[in-house]
Amino acid sequence: MQVASFLSLLLLCITLCGCQNTKAHERFGPAPQPSNGDGIQKIKHIVFIIKENRSFDTYFGTFPGVDGATSGQTSSGKVVRLRRTPDQMPYDIGHSWENARTAIDGGSMSKFDKVRNGNLNGDLMPYTQLTEAEIPNYFSYARNFVLADRMFSSLAGPSFPNHLYTVAAQSGGALDNPEPAHADWGCDADDNQTVLVQKPTGATEAERSCFDFQTLADELEATHIEWKYYAPVRGQYGYQWSALDGIQHIRNGTLWQSRVVPDPQFTSDALQGHLPAVSWLVTGESSEHPPHSTCMGENWTVRQLNAVMDGPDWNSTAVFLTWDDFGGFYDHVLPPIVDNYGFGPRVPLLIISPYSKQGHITHTTYEFSSFLTFVEHRFGLSSLTDRDRKANDMLDSFDFSQSPRPPLFLQEHGCPSAPETRWWIRKWWDRVVAHTSEATKDSKP
C-alpha cells in the first residue's frame, strides 16, 4: 500500500508539472513591483465577489496589453480560433479535478477538447471566448481599475474546493465537488454524499464534505473585526457555493445565524453604509455558471458595484472580483505548481477601489489565498496555512498616495434573446463555410 501511494503521488506530480522546473519561493511567482503598502489603513471595507467558471482567456483574452490568446491548440495538434461563447451556453463543460489535469496535459495546455463535453458534436465549446462587445462593463472596469493576468485558481479543479480556499487558504484536501451532485454540499449534504480528499501521503479517500479547520472568518471573529458572508440561502440555486456551509463549527454554530446572510442584502448594506470590514459575496443564477447568461451576470455585478460606489463607504473600500475556476474553458498559460493541489488554470480578477492603480494590468502571480493575505496584512492577522503565508498580497495593484478616485457608475445593457438559436445558426454557417472551402480545395486539379 505504501508503494502504491507513493506511485500515485508521483504520477500526480508528473501530470501536473510536466517538464516544468520549479523552485521554492518565499512568495509564489516573481516579486511584485513595490507599492506604498503603508497606506493600506485607508481601506476599511474589503469585498471579495466570487463568480463562476470562466478562464482568463475566455473573458479577457482580447483585452489590449494582457497575456491573452485568441486561438488554442487541441489534442490533435491543430490550432483553432477561439469562437464566440454563447451568452447562454447549451450545456456545461467539464472542470473537475480530473478534467483540469486532462486539459493541462502535463504542461501542453492542449487537451481542453478532452474534458467532459469538450468536443460534443464537434462544437469545441472550451475553445470559445467573449469580447468587449459582449461584456462591455467588465472591459470598462479593467480600463479604469486593475486587471490581473496572472490570477490562478487555487486548486486545479472545480467550485467546492476552490471556494474553501477563498475562506481558509486550503480545501481540507478536497479535490472535487461532492458526489452525487445536488444543491446541498458541505455540512448539509446527505449521508450518501462524499467528496474525494487527498491525504498528505498522496492517497485519496471519499469523505463527508463537512470539515472543521480554521478560516479567515474565525480570525476576524476572534479579533472583533466585523465580517459577513453574503450567499443564497438553503433551497436556492447557488447555496452550494456558500463556502462556510462546509465548515462544521460555523455551519452548526451561532455565527451561521449572525454572519451568513442572504446575498440580496449586500446592495442595501452597501447603500446604507453598513458594509462590514470584510465581506464575501456569491450568488446563484447571476453567477455566470454555464448555462446561465453572462450578460445577466454582468448586469448583476454592475448593480453590486454601483451600490458600493453610491454608498458612503466607497472612499475606503477595495473590491476583488474574481471567478472560482476555469470552468473547462481554454487558457494558454501553464499554472505554476506550488503543491499537490494547484495552481489551477487562470481566472479573471478585477481589483476595484479608489486606490487601485488606474488602467493597470498586473502580471504578479495571485491566487485566492492572496485575498486572505491582503486582509491579514490590513488587520495584522496571522497566516492560516502555507498558502496565504506565501501568497502575494496584491498591494502592488494599489497606490495609496493618490487621491481617492471617483466612482465609475455603469449602465446595465440589454441581453440577447434566444442566444442558443443564434449560436447554433452561426455554428451551422461555420460548417457550411468549412465544407465549401474543402469542396473547392478538392475540386482543384
Short mmCIF file of C-alpha atoms in Angstrom, two decimals:
data_model
loop_
_atom_site.label_atom_id
_atom_site.label_comp_id
_atom_site.label_asym_id
_atom_site.label_seq_id
_atom_site.Cartn_x
_atom_site.Cartn_y
_atom_site.Cartn_z
CA MET A 1 0.00 0.00 0.00
CA GLN A 2 2.87 2.40 0.77
CA VAL A 3 4.43 1.74 -2.64
CA ALA A 4 1.08 2.27 -4.36
CA SER A 5 0.51 5.54 -2.51
CA PHE A 6 3.99 6.75 -3.46
CA LEU A 7 3.47 5.88 -7.13
CA SER A 8 0.07 7.59 -7.09
CA LEU A 9 1.61 10.79 -5.72
CA LEU A 10 4.50 10.60 -8.20
CA LEU A 11 2.10 10.21 -11.14
CA LEU A 12 0.02 13.17 -9.91
CA CYS A 13 3.06 15.44 -9.74
CA ILE A 14 4.22 14.38 -13.23
CA THR A 15 0.77 15.03 -14.68
CA LEU A 16 0.52 18.48 -13.14
CA CYS A 17 4.08 19.56 -13.60
CA GLY A 18 5.06 18.11 -16.95
CA CYS A 19 8.61 19.09 -17.66
CA GLN A 20 8.40 22.35 -15.79
CA ASN A 21 11.16 23.08 -13.32
CA THR A 22 10.05 24.73 -10.11
CA LYS A 23 11.91 26.40 -7.27
CA ALA A 24 10.87 27.10 -3.75
CA HIS A 25 9.99 30.77 -3.31
CA GLU A 26 9.13 32.73 -0.24
CA ARG A 27 6.36 34.14 -2.41
CA PHE A 28 4.62 32.40 -5.31
CA GLY A 29 5.89 33.80 -8.60
CA PRO A 30 8.15 36.77 -9.32
CA ALA A 31 8.39 39.51 -6.71
CA PRO A 32 5.76 42.21 -7.32
CA GLN A 33 6.60 45.83 -8.02
CA PRO A 34 6.95 47.93 -4.85
CA SER A 35 3.86 49.71 -3.55
CA ASN A 36 3.11 52.20 -0.84
CA GLY A 37 1.62 49.49 1.34
CA ASP A 38 1.69 51.70 4.42
CA GLY A 39 -1.48 53.36 3.16
CA ILE A 40 -3.47 50.16 3.41
CA GLN A 41 -5.01 51.57 6.59
CA LYS A 42 -7.10 53.78 4.32
CA ILE A 43 -9.02 50.61 3.37
CA LYS A 44 -11.73 49.92 5.93
CA HIS A 45 -14.01 47.68 3.85
CA ILE A 46 -12.76 44.70 1.82
CA VAL A 47 -15.17 42.87 -0.50
CA PHE A 48 -14.49 39.55 -2.23
CA ILE A 49 -17.00 38.77 -5.03
CA ILE A 50 -16.66 35.23 -6.36
CA LYS A 51 -18.41 34.32 -9.59
CA GLU A 52 -18.37 31.07 -11.51
CA ASN A 53 -16.50 29.07 -14.11
CA ARG A 54 -14.62 31.25 -16.57
CA SER A 55 -10.97 31.24 -17.63
CA PHE A 56 -8.95 34.39 -18.20
CA ASP A 57 -8.70 33.87 -21.97
CA THR A 58 -12.47 33.30 -22.17
CA TYR A 59 -13.19 36.79 -20.83
CA PHE A 60 -10.07 38.90 -21.32
CA GLY A 61 -8.00 37.11 -23.97
CA THR A 62 -8.69 40.03 -26.35
CA PHE A 63 -8.02 42.83 -23.85
CA PRO A 64 -5.17 45.11 -25.02
CA GLY A 65 -1.84 44.65 -23.26
CA VAL A 66 -2.57 41.38 -21.45
CA ASP A 67 -1.02 37.95 -21.92
CA GLY A 68 -4.09 36.70 -23.76
CA ALA A 69 -4.92 34.30 -26.56
CA THR A 70 -7.44 34.25 -29.41
CA SER A 71 -6.57 30.73 -30.57
CA GLY A 72 -5.68 27.47 -28.90
CA GLN A 73 -4.22 24.07 -29.64
CA THR A 74 -6.37 20.93 -29.45
CA SER A 75 -5.33 17.38 -28.68
CA SER A 76 -4.85 16.69 -32.41
CA GLY A 77 -2.21 19.41 -32.61
CA LYS A 78 -4.49 21.68 -34.61
CA VAL A 79 -4.61 25.35 -33.67
CA VAL A 80 -8.19 26.65 -33.73
CA ARG A 81 -9.59 30.16 -33.46
CA LEU A 82 -11.49 30.85 -30.25
CA ARG A 83 -15.05 31.39 -31.45
CA ARG A 84 -17.63 33.44 -29.60
CA THR A 85 -19.05 31.91 -26.41
CA PRO A 86 -22.87 31.89 -26.48
CA ASP A 87 -24.39 34.13 -23.82
CA GLN A 88 -26.38 31.18 -22.50
CA MET A 89 -24.47 28.03 -23.21
CA PRO A 90 -26.39 24.94 -24.35
CA TYR A 91 -24.58 22.82 -21.72
CA ASP A 92 -21.88 22.89 -19.07
CA ILE A 93 -18.37 21.60 -19.78
CA GLY A 94 -16.12 19.52 -17.57
CA HIS A 95 -13.95 21.24 -14.97
CA SER A 96 -13.39 18.55 -12.34
CA TRP A 97 -10.03 17.64 -10.80
CA GLU A 98 -9.57 15.01 -13.48
CA ASN A 99 -10.74 17.33 -16.26
CA ALA A 100 -8.27 20.03 -15.17
CA ARG A 101 -5.35 17.60 -15.25
CA THR A 102 -6.50 16.38 -18.66
CA ALA A 103 -6.68 19.92 -20.04
CA ILE A 104 -3.29 20.94 -18.62
CA ASP A 105 -1.82 17.73 -20.11
CA GLY A 106 1.49 17.85 -18.30
CA GLY A 107 2.09 21.43 -19.42
CA SER A 108 0.99 21.42 -23.07
CA MET A 109 -2.37 23.13 -22.32
CA SER A 110 -3.73 21.36 -25.39
CA LYS A 111 -6.39 18.89 -24.29
CA PHE A 112 -9.31 21.10 -23.34
CA ASP A 113 -11.26 19.25 -26.04
CA LYS A 114 -10.86 16.09 -23.95
CA VAL A 115 -12.74 17.40 -20.91
CA ARG A 116 -16.36 16.32 -20.44
CA ASN A 117 -18.44 17.83 -23.28
CA GLY A 118 -15.27 19.41 -24.62
CA ASN A 119 -15.91 18.25 -28.17
CA LEU A 120 -19.60 17.44 -28.22
CA ASN A 121 -20.67 17.01 -31.85
CA GLY A 122 -17.59 18.92 -32.92
CA ASP A 123 -18.58 22.06 -31.00
CA LEU A 124 -15.25 22.60 -29.17
CA MET A 125 -17.09 24.68 -26.58
CA PRO A 126 -13.95 25.14 -24.42
CA TYR A 127 -12.33 26.96 -27.36
CA THR A 128 -14.64 29.97 -27.23
CA GLN A 129 -14.37 33.46 -25.75
CA LEU A 130 -16.19 36.75 -25.28
CA THR A 131 -15.10 40.21 -26.40
CA GLU A 132 -15.77 43.77 -25.31
CA ALA A 133 -18.95 43.76 -27.41
CA GLU A 134 -20.46 41.08 -25.16
CA ILE A 135 -19.03 42.11 -21.76
CA PRO A 136 -18.54 45.89 -22.14
CA ASN A 137 -18.78 46.70 -18.46
CA TYR A 138 -16.13 44.20 -17.41
CA PHE A 139 -13.85 45.80 -20.01
CA SER A 140 -14.72 49.25 -18.60
CA TYR A 141 -13.73 48.17 -15.09
CA ALA A 142 -10.49 46.75 -16.49
CA ARG A 143 -9.69 50.01 -18.30
CA ASN A 144 -10.34 52.15 -15.25
CA PHE A 145 -9.03 49.99 -12.42
CA VAL A 146 -6.77 46.90 -12.27
CA LEU A 147 -6.89 43.72 -14.33
CA ALA A 148 -4.69 40.80 -13.26
CA ASP A 149 -3.47 38.42 -15.94
CA ARG A 150 -1.64 36.09 -13.55
CA MET A 151 -4.56 35.21 -11.27
CA PHE A 152 -4.84 31.43 -10.87
CA SER A 153 -7.48 29.33 -9.23
CA SER A 154 -6.02 27.88 -6.05
CA LEU A 155 -6.71 24.26 -6.97
CA ALA A 156 -6.74 22.51 -10.36
CA GLY A 157 -10.38 21.57 -10.07
CA PRO A 158 -13.96 22.78 -9.57
CA SER A 159 -16.02 25.02 -7.30
CA PHE A 160 -16.26 23.30 -3.92
CA PRO A 161 -12.55 23.12 -3.07
CA ASN A 162 -11.78 26.50 -4.63
CA HIS A 163 -14.49 28.22 -2.61
CA LEU A 164 -12.95 26.73 0.53
CA TYR A 165 -9.65 28.37 -0.45
CA THR A 166 -11.44 31.73 -0.56
CA VAL A 167 -12.17 31.50 3.16
CA ALA A 168 -9.36 29.32 4.52
CA ALA A 169 -6.39 29.14 2.09
CA GLN A 170 -6.97 25.39 1.93
CA SER A 171 -9.65 22.88 0.98
CA GLY A 172 -9.01 20.29 3.67
CA GLY A 173 -7.58 18.15 0.88
CA ALA A 174 -10.87 18.13 -1.06
CA LEU A 175 -10.19 17.80 -4.78
CA ASP A 176 -13.63 17.82 -6.36
CA ASN A 177 -17.28 18.68 -5.94
CA PRO A 178 -19.28 16.38 -3.67
CA GLU A 179 -20.99 13.41 -5.34
CA PRO A 180 -23.73 12.57 -6.07
CA ALA A 181 -24.32 16.16 -7.14
CA HIS A 182 -27.19 18.18 -5.67
CA ALA A 183 -27.75 21.65 -4.23
CA ASP A 184 -26.68 20.83 -0.66
CA TRP A 185 -22.95 20.47 -0.21
CA GLY A 186 -20.83 20.74 2.90
CA CYS A 187 -22.37 20.03 6.28
CA ASP A 188 -25.90 19.96 4.81
CA ALA A 189 -25.03 17.08 2.50
CA ASP A 190 -26.84 13.76 2.65
CA ASP A 191 -25.14 10.84 4.36
CA ASN A 192 -24.53 9.19 0.99
CA GLN A 193 -22.75 12.25 -0.46
CA THR A 194 -18.96 12.32 -0.28
CA VAL A 195 -16.05 14.28 -1.70
CA LEU A 196 -12.68 12.98 -2.89
CA VAL A 197 -9.99 14.02 -0.40
CA GLN A 198 -6.25 13.71 -0.90
CA LYS A 199 -4.23 12.92 2.20
CA PRO A 200 -0.70 14.27 2.84
CA THR A 201 0.62 10.86 1.76
CA GLY A 202 -0.97 11.31 -1.67
CA ALA A 203 -3.59 8.65 -1.07
CA THR A 204 -7.21 9.62 -1.78
CA GLU A 205 -10.34 8.74 0.15
CA ALA A 206 -14.03 9.56 -0.11
CA GLU A 207 -15.15 11.56 2.94
CA ARG A 208 -18.04 13.73 4.05
CA SER A 209 -17.78 17.28 2.72
CA CYS A 210 -18.07 18.77 6.24
CA PHE A 211 -14.70 19.94 7.53
CA ASP A 212 -13.60 21.67 10.71
CA PHE A 213 -10.46 23.70 10.03
CA GLN A 214 -9.91 27.36 10.90
CA THR A 215 -10.94 30.08 8.46
CA LEU A 216 -10.29 33.78 8.00
CA ALA A 217 -13.76 34.34 9.43
CA ASP A 218 -12.59 32.74 12.70
CA GLU A 219 -9.57 35.05 12.86
CA LEU A 220 -11.76 38.08 12.23
CA GLU A 221 -14.28 36.99 14.85
CA ALA A 222 -11.55 36.37 17.44
CA THR A 223 -10.21 39.89 16.98
CA HIS A 224 -13.66 41.52 16.96
CA ILE A 225 -13.45 42.58 13.31
CA GLU A 226 -16.89 42.58 11.70
CA TRP A 227 -17.48 40.30 8.72
CA LYS A 228 -20.36 38.86 6.69
CA TYR A 229 -20.76 36.13 4.13
CA TYR A 230 -23.50 37.03 1.62
CA ALA A 231 -24.90 33.99 -0.21
CA PRO A 232 -28.11 32.32 -1.40
CA VAL A 233 -29.98 30.55 1.39
CA ARG A 234 -30.68 26.85 1.59
CA GLY A 235 -33.13 25.78 -1.11
CA GLN A 236 -31.92 28.44 -3.56
CA TYR A 237 -29.67 27.85 -6.54
CA GLY A 238 -26.17 28.96 -5.58
CA TYR A 239 -26.41 27.77 -1.99
CA GLN A 240 -23.84 25.10 -2.91
CA TRP A 241 -21.22 27.88 -3.24
CA SER A 242 -21.77 29.16 0.28
CA ALA A 243 -18.34 28.02 1.43
CA LEU A 244 -18.85 28.28 5.18
CA ASP A 245 -21.52 25.58 4.90
CA GLY A 246 -18.53 23.25 4.61
CA ILE A 247 -17.09 24.32 7.99
CA GLN A 248 -18.79 22.41 10.81
CA HIS A 249 -18.20 24.81 13.71
CA ILE A 250 -19.60 27.70 11.68
CA ARG A 251 -22.50 25.90 9.98
CA ASN A 252 -23.67 24.37 13.24
CA GLY A 253 -22.82 27.33 15.47
CA THR A 254 -24.16 30.78 16.24
CA LEU A 255 -22.08 32.51 13.55
CA TRP A 256 -24.24 30.91 10.85
CA GLN A 257 -27.26 32.88 12.04
CA SER A 258 -25.49 36.18 12.71
CA ARG A 259 -22.83 36.42 9.99
CA VAL A 260 -24.06 34.39 6.98
CA VAL A 261 -26.81 36.42 5.30
CA PRO A 262 -28.84 36.38 2.04
CA ASP A 263 -26.96 37.79 -0.94
CA PRO A 264 -29.61 40.46 -1.86
CA GLN A 265 -28.76 42.16 1.45
CA PHE A 266 -25.39 43.23 0.06
CA THR A 267 -26.72 46.13 -2.03
CA SER A 268 -28.78 47.56 0.82
CA ASP A 269 -25.85 47.27 3.24
CA ALA A 270 -23.59 49.00 0.72
CA LEU A 271 -26.02 51.83 0.02
CA GLN A 272 -26.72 52.42 3.72
CA GLY A 273 -23.08 52.36 4.82
CA HIS A 274 -23.45 49.07 6.67
CA LEU A 275 -20.72 47.09 4.96
CA PRO A 276 -18.59 45.15 7.46
CA ALA A 277 -14.81 45.25 7.42
CA VAL A 278 -14.67 42.05 5.33
CA SER A 279 -17.36 40.65 3.03
CA TRP A 280 -17.66 37.63 0.80
CA LEU A 281 -20.38 37.70 -1.87
CA VAL A 282 -21.63 34.81 -4.02
CA THR A 283 -24.90 34.48 -5.91
CA GLY A 284 -26.97 31.98 -7.89
CA GLU A 285 -28.45 32.40 -11.36
CA SER A 286 -26.42 35.59 -11.90
CA SER A 287 -23.16 33.77 -11.11
CA GLU A 288 -22.37 33.22 -14.82
CA HIS A 289 -22.07 29.49 -14.22
CA PRO A 290 -22.93 27.81 -17.53
CA PRO A 291 -25.52 27.54 -18.88
CA HIS A 292 -26.67 30.79 -17.20
CA SER A 293 -26.39 34.12 -19.03
CA THR A 294 -23.12 36.00 -18.95
CA CYS A 295 -24.99 39.22 -19.76
CA MET A 296 -27.39 38.83 -16.83
CA GLY A 297 -24.45 38.02 -14.58
CA GLU A 298 -22.51 41.09 -15.66
CA ASN A 299 -25.59 43.27 -15.07
CA TRP A 300 -25.90 41.83 -11.56
CA THR A 301 -22.24 42.66 -10.90
CA VAL A 302 -22.80 46.24 -12.09
CA ARG A 303 -25.67 46.60 -9.60
CA GLN A 304 -23.48 45.43 -6.73
CA LEU A 305 -20.61 47.73 -7.66
CA ASN A 306 -22.88 50.71 -8.31
CA ALA A 307 -24.30 50.21 -4.83
CA VAL A 308 -20.79 50.22 -3.32
CA MET A 309 -19.84 53.33 -5.26
CA ASP A 310 -23.11 55.10 -4.44
CA GLY A 311 -22.78 54.37 -0.72
CA PRO A 312 -20.85 56.32 1.89
CA ASP A 313 -18.06 53.71 2.15
CA TRP A 314 -16.67 53.93 -1.40
CA ASN A 315 -13.62 56.00 -0.46
CA SER A 316 -12.47 53.35 1.99
CA THR A 317 -13.34 50.16 0.05
CA ALA A 318 -11.41 47.61 -2.00
CA VAL A 319 -13.37 45.14 -4.14
CA PHE A 320 -11.80 41.98 -5.56
CA LEU A 321 -13.97 40.49 -8.32
CA THR A 322 -12.95 37.03 -9.50
CA TRP A 323 -14.23 33.69 -10.83
CA ASP A 324 -13.84 30.46 -8.88
CA ASP A 325 -12.39 28.13 -11.53
CA PHE A 326 -11.67 27.82 -15.25
CA GLY A 327 -15.00 26.10 -15.94
CA GLY A 328 -13.42 23.86 -18.58
CA PHE A 329 -12.63 26.85 -20.83
CA TYR A 330 -9.34 27.18 -22.65
CA ASP A 331 -6.45 29.17 -21.20
CA HIS A 332 -2.98 29.12 -22.70
CA VAL A 333 -0.85 29.90 -19.60
CA LEU A 334 0.62 26.95 -17.71
CA PRO A 335 -0.29 27.24 -14.00
CA PRO A 336 2.66 27.25 -11.58
CA ILE A 337 2.98 24.12 -9.44
CA VAL A 338 3.14 25.06 -5.76
CA ASP A 339 1.95 21.87 -4.07
CA ASN A 340 -0.10 18.73 -4.75
CA TYR A 341 -3.28 20.73 -5.35
CA GLY A 342 -2.51 23.67 -7.58
CA PHE A 343 -2.49 26.09 -9.04
CA GLY A 344 -5.33 25.59 -11.50
CA PRO A 345 -5.76 27.49 -14.79
CA ARG A 346 -6.02 31.27 -14.80
CA VAL A 347 -9.26 33.04 -13.91
CA PRO A 348 -10.15 36.74 -14.30
CA LEU A 349 -9.53 39.18 -11.44
CA LEU A 350 -10.56 42.83 -11.31
CA ILE A 351 -9.37 45.00 -8.40
CA ILE A 352 -11.74 47.94 -7.98
CA SER A 353 -11.03 50.65 -5.44
CA PRO A 354 -10.50 54.43 -5.24
CA TYR A 355 -6.86 53.47 -4.59
CA SER A 356 -6.48 50.96 -7.45
CA LYS A 357 -3.88 51.97 -9.99
CA GLN A 358 -5.78 53.40 -12.95
CA GLY A 359 -5.90 51.24 -16.06
CA HIS A 360 -3.20 48.96 -14.67
CA ILE A 361 -2.51 45.40 -15.81
CA THR A 362 -0.67 43.49 -13.11
CA HIS A 363 1.42 40.49 -14.09
CA THR A 364 2.04 39.46 -10.47
CA THR A 365 1.06 35.90 -9.59
CA TYR A 366 -2.07 35.80 -7.43
CA GLU A 367 -4.44 33.09 -6.20
CA PHE A 368 -7.47 33.10 -3.89
CA SER A 369 -5.19 32.96 -0.86
CA SER A 370 -3.87 36.38 -1.91
CA PHE A 371 -7.19 37.85 -0.78
CA LEU A 372 -6.64 36.40 2.67
CA THR A 373 -3.08 37.73 2.70
CA PHE A 374 -4.36 41.22 1.87
CA VAL A 375 -6.87 41.06 4.74
CA GLU A 376 -4.25 39.68 7.14
CA HIS A 377 -1.86 42.45 6.15
CA ARG A 378 -4.55 45.09 6.69
CA PHE A 379 -5.67 43.89 10.11
CA GLY A 380 -2.47 42.39 11.47
CA LEU A 381 -3.69 38.78 11.47
CA SER A 382 -1.63 35.60 11.34
CA SER A 383 -1.48 33.33 8.30
CA LEU A 384 -3.71 30.27 8.31
CA THR A 385 -1.65 28.00 6.04
CA ASP A 386 1.49 27.94 3.95
CA ARG A 387 -0.61 29.19 1.04
CA ASP A 388 -1.59 32.57 2.47
CA ARG A 389 1.84 32.92 4.06
CA LYS A 390 3.48 32.73 0.63
CA ALA A 391 0.77 34.37 -1.49
CA ASN A 392 1.44 37.79 -2.98
CA ASP A 393 -0.71 40.29 -1.11
CA MET A 394 -1.88 42.35 -4.15
CA LEU A 395 -0.55 45.60 -2.69
CA ASP A 396 1.35 46.20 -5.94
CA SER A 397 -2.04 46.92 -7.56
CA PHE A 398 -2.70 49.90 -5.27
CA ASP A 399 -1.38 53.44 -4.98
CA PHE A 400 -2.36 54.73 -1.56
CA SER A 401 -0.58 58.02 -2.17
CA GLN A 402 -3.10 59.05 -4.82
CA SER A 403 -6.27 61.00 -4.08
CA PRO A 404 -9.30 58.69 -3.88
CA ARG A 405 -10.63 58.20 -7.38
CA PRO A 406 -14.31 58.97 -8.06
CA PRO A 407 -16.92 56.25 -8.57
CA LEU A 408 -17.45 54.75 -12.02
CA PHE A 409 -21.20 54.27 -12.39
CA LEU A 410 -22.04 51.96 -15.29
CA GLN A 411 -25.32 51.17 -17.02
CA GLU A 412 -26.75 47.69 -17.41
CA HIS A 413 -27.12 46.61 -21.02
CA GLY A 414 -29.67 44.58 -22.91
CA CYS A 415 -29.19 40.82 -23.05
CA PRO A 416 -29.56 38.61 -26.14
CA SER A 417 -32.86 36.88 -26.77
CA ALA A 418 -32.82 33.22 -27.85
CA PRO A 419 -29.00 33.19 -27.70
CA GLU A 420 -28.70 29.45 -28.22
CA THR A 421 -30.64 29.67 -31.50
CA ARG A 422 -28.32 32.32 -32.86
CA TRP A 423 -25.30 30.34 -31.72
CA TRP A 424 -26.47 27.18 -33.49
CA ILE A 425 -27.22 29.15 -36.68
CA ARG A 426 -23.74 30.64 -36.54
CA LYS A 427 -22.26 27.17 -35.92
CA TRP A 428 -24.19 25.75 -38.88
CA TRP A 429 -22.91 28.57 -41.08
CA ASP A 430 -19.31 27.91 -39.99
CA ARG A 431 -19.75 24.30 -41.05
CA VAL A 432 -21.17 25.36 -44.41
CA VAL A 433 -18.20 27.66 -45.00
CA ALA A 434 -15.74 24.95 -43.96
CA HIS A 435 -17.44 22.36 -46.18
CA THR A 436 -17.45 24.76 -49.13
CA SER A 437 -13.78 25.51 -48.61
CA GLU A 438 -12.91 21.82 -48.52
CA ALA A 439 -15.00 21.12 -51.63
CA THR A 440 -13.28 23.94 -53.53
CA LYS A 441 -9.87 22.63 -52.48
CA ASP A 442 -10.74 19.09 -53.61
CA SER A 443 -12.01 20.30 -56.99
CA LYS A 444 -8.69 21.91 -57.93
CA PRO A 445 -6.62 19.84 -60.38
#
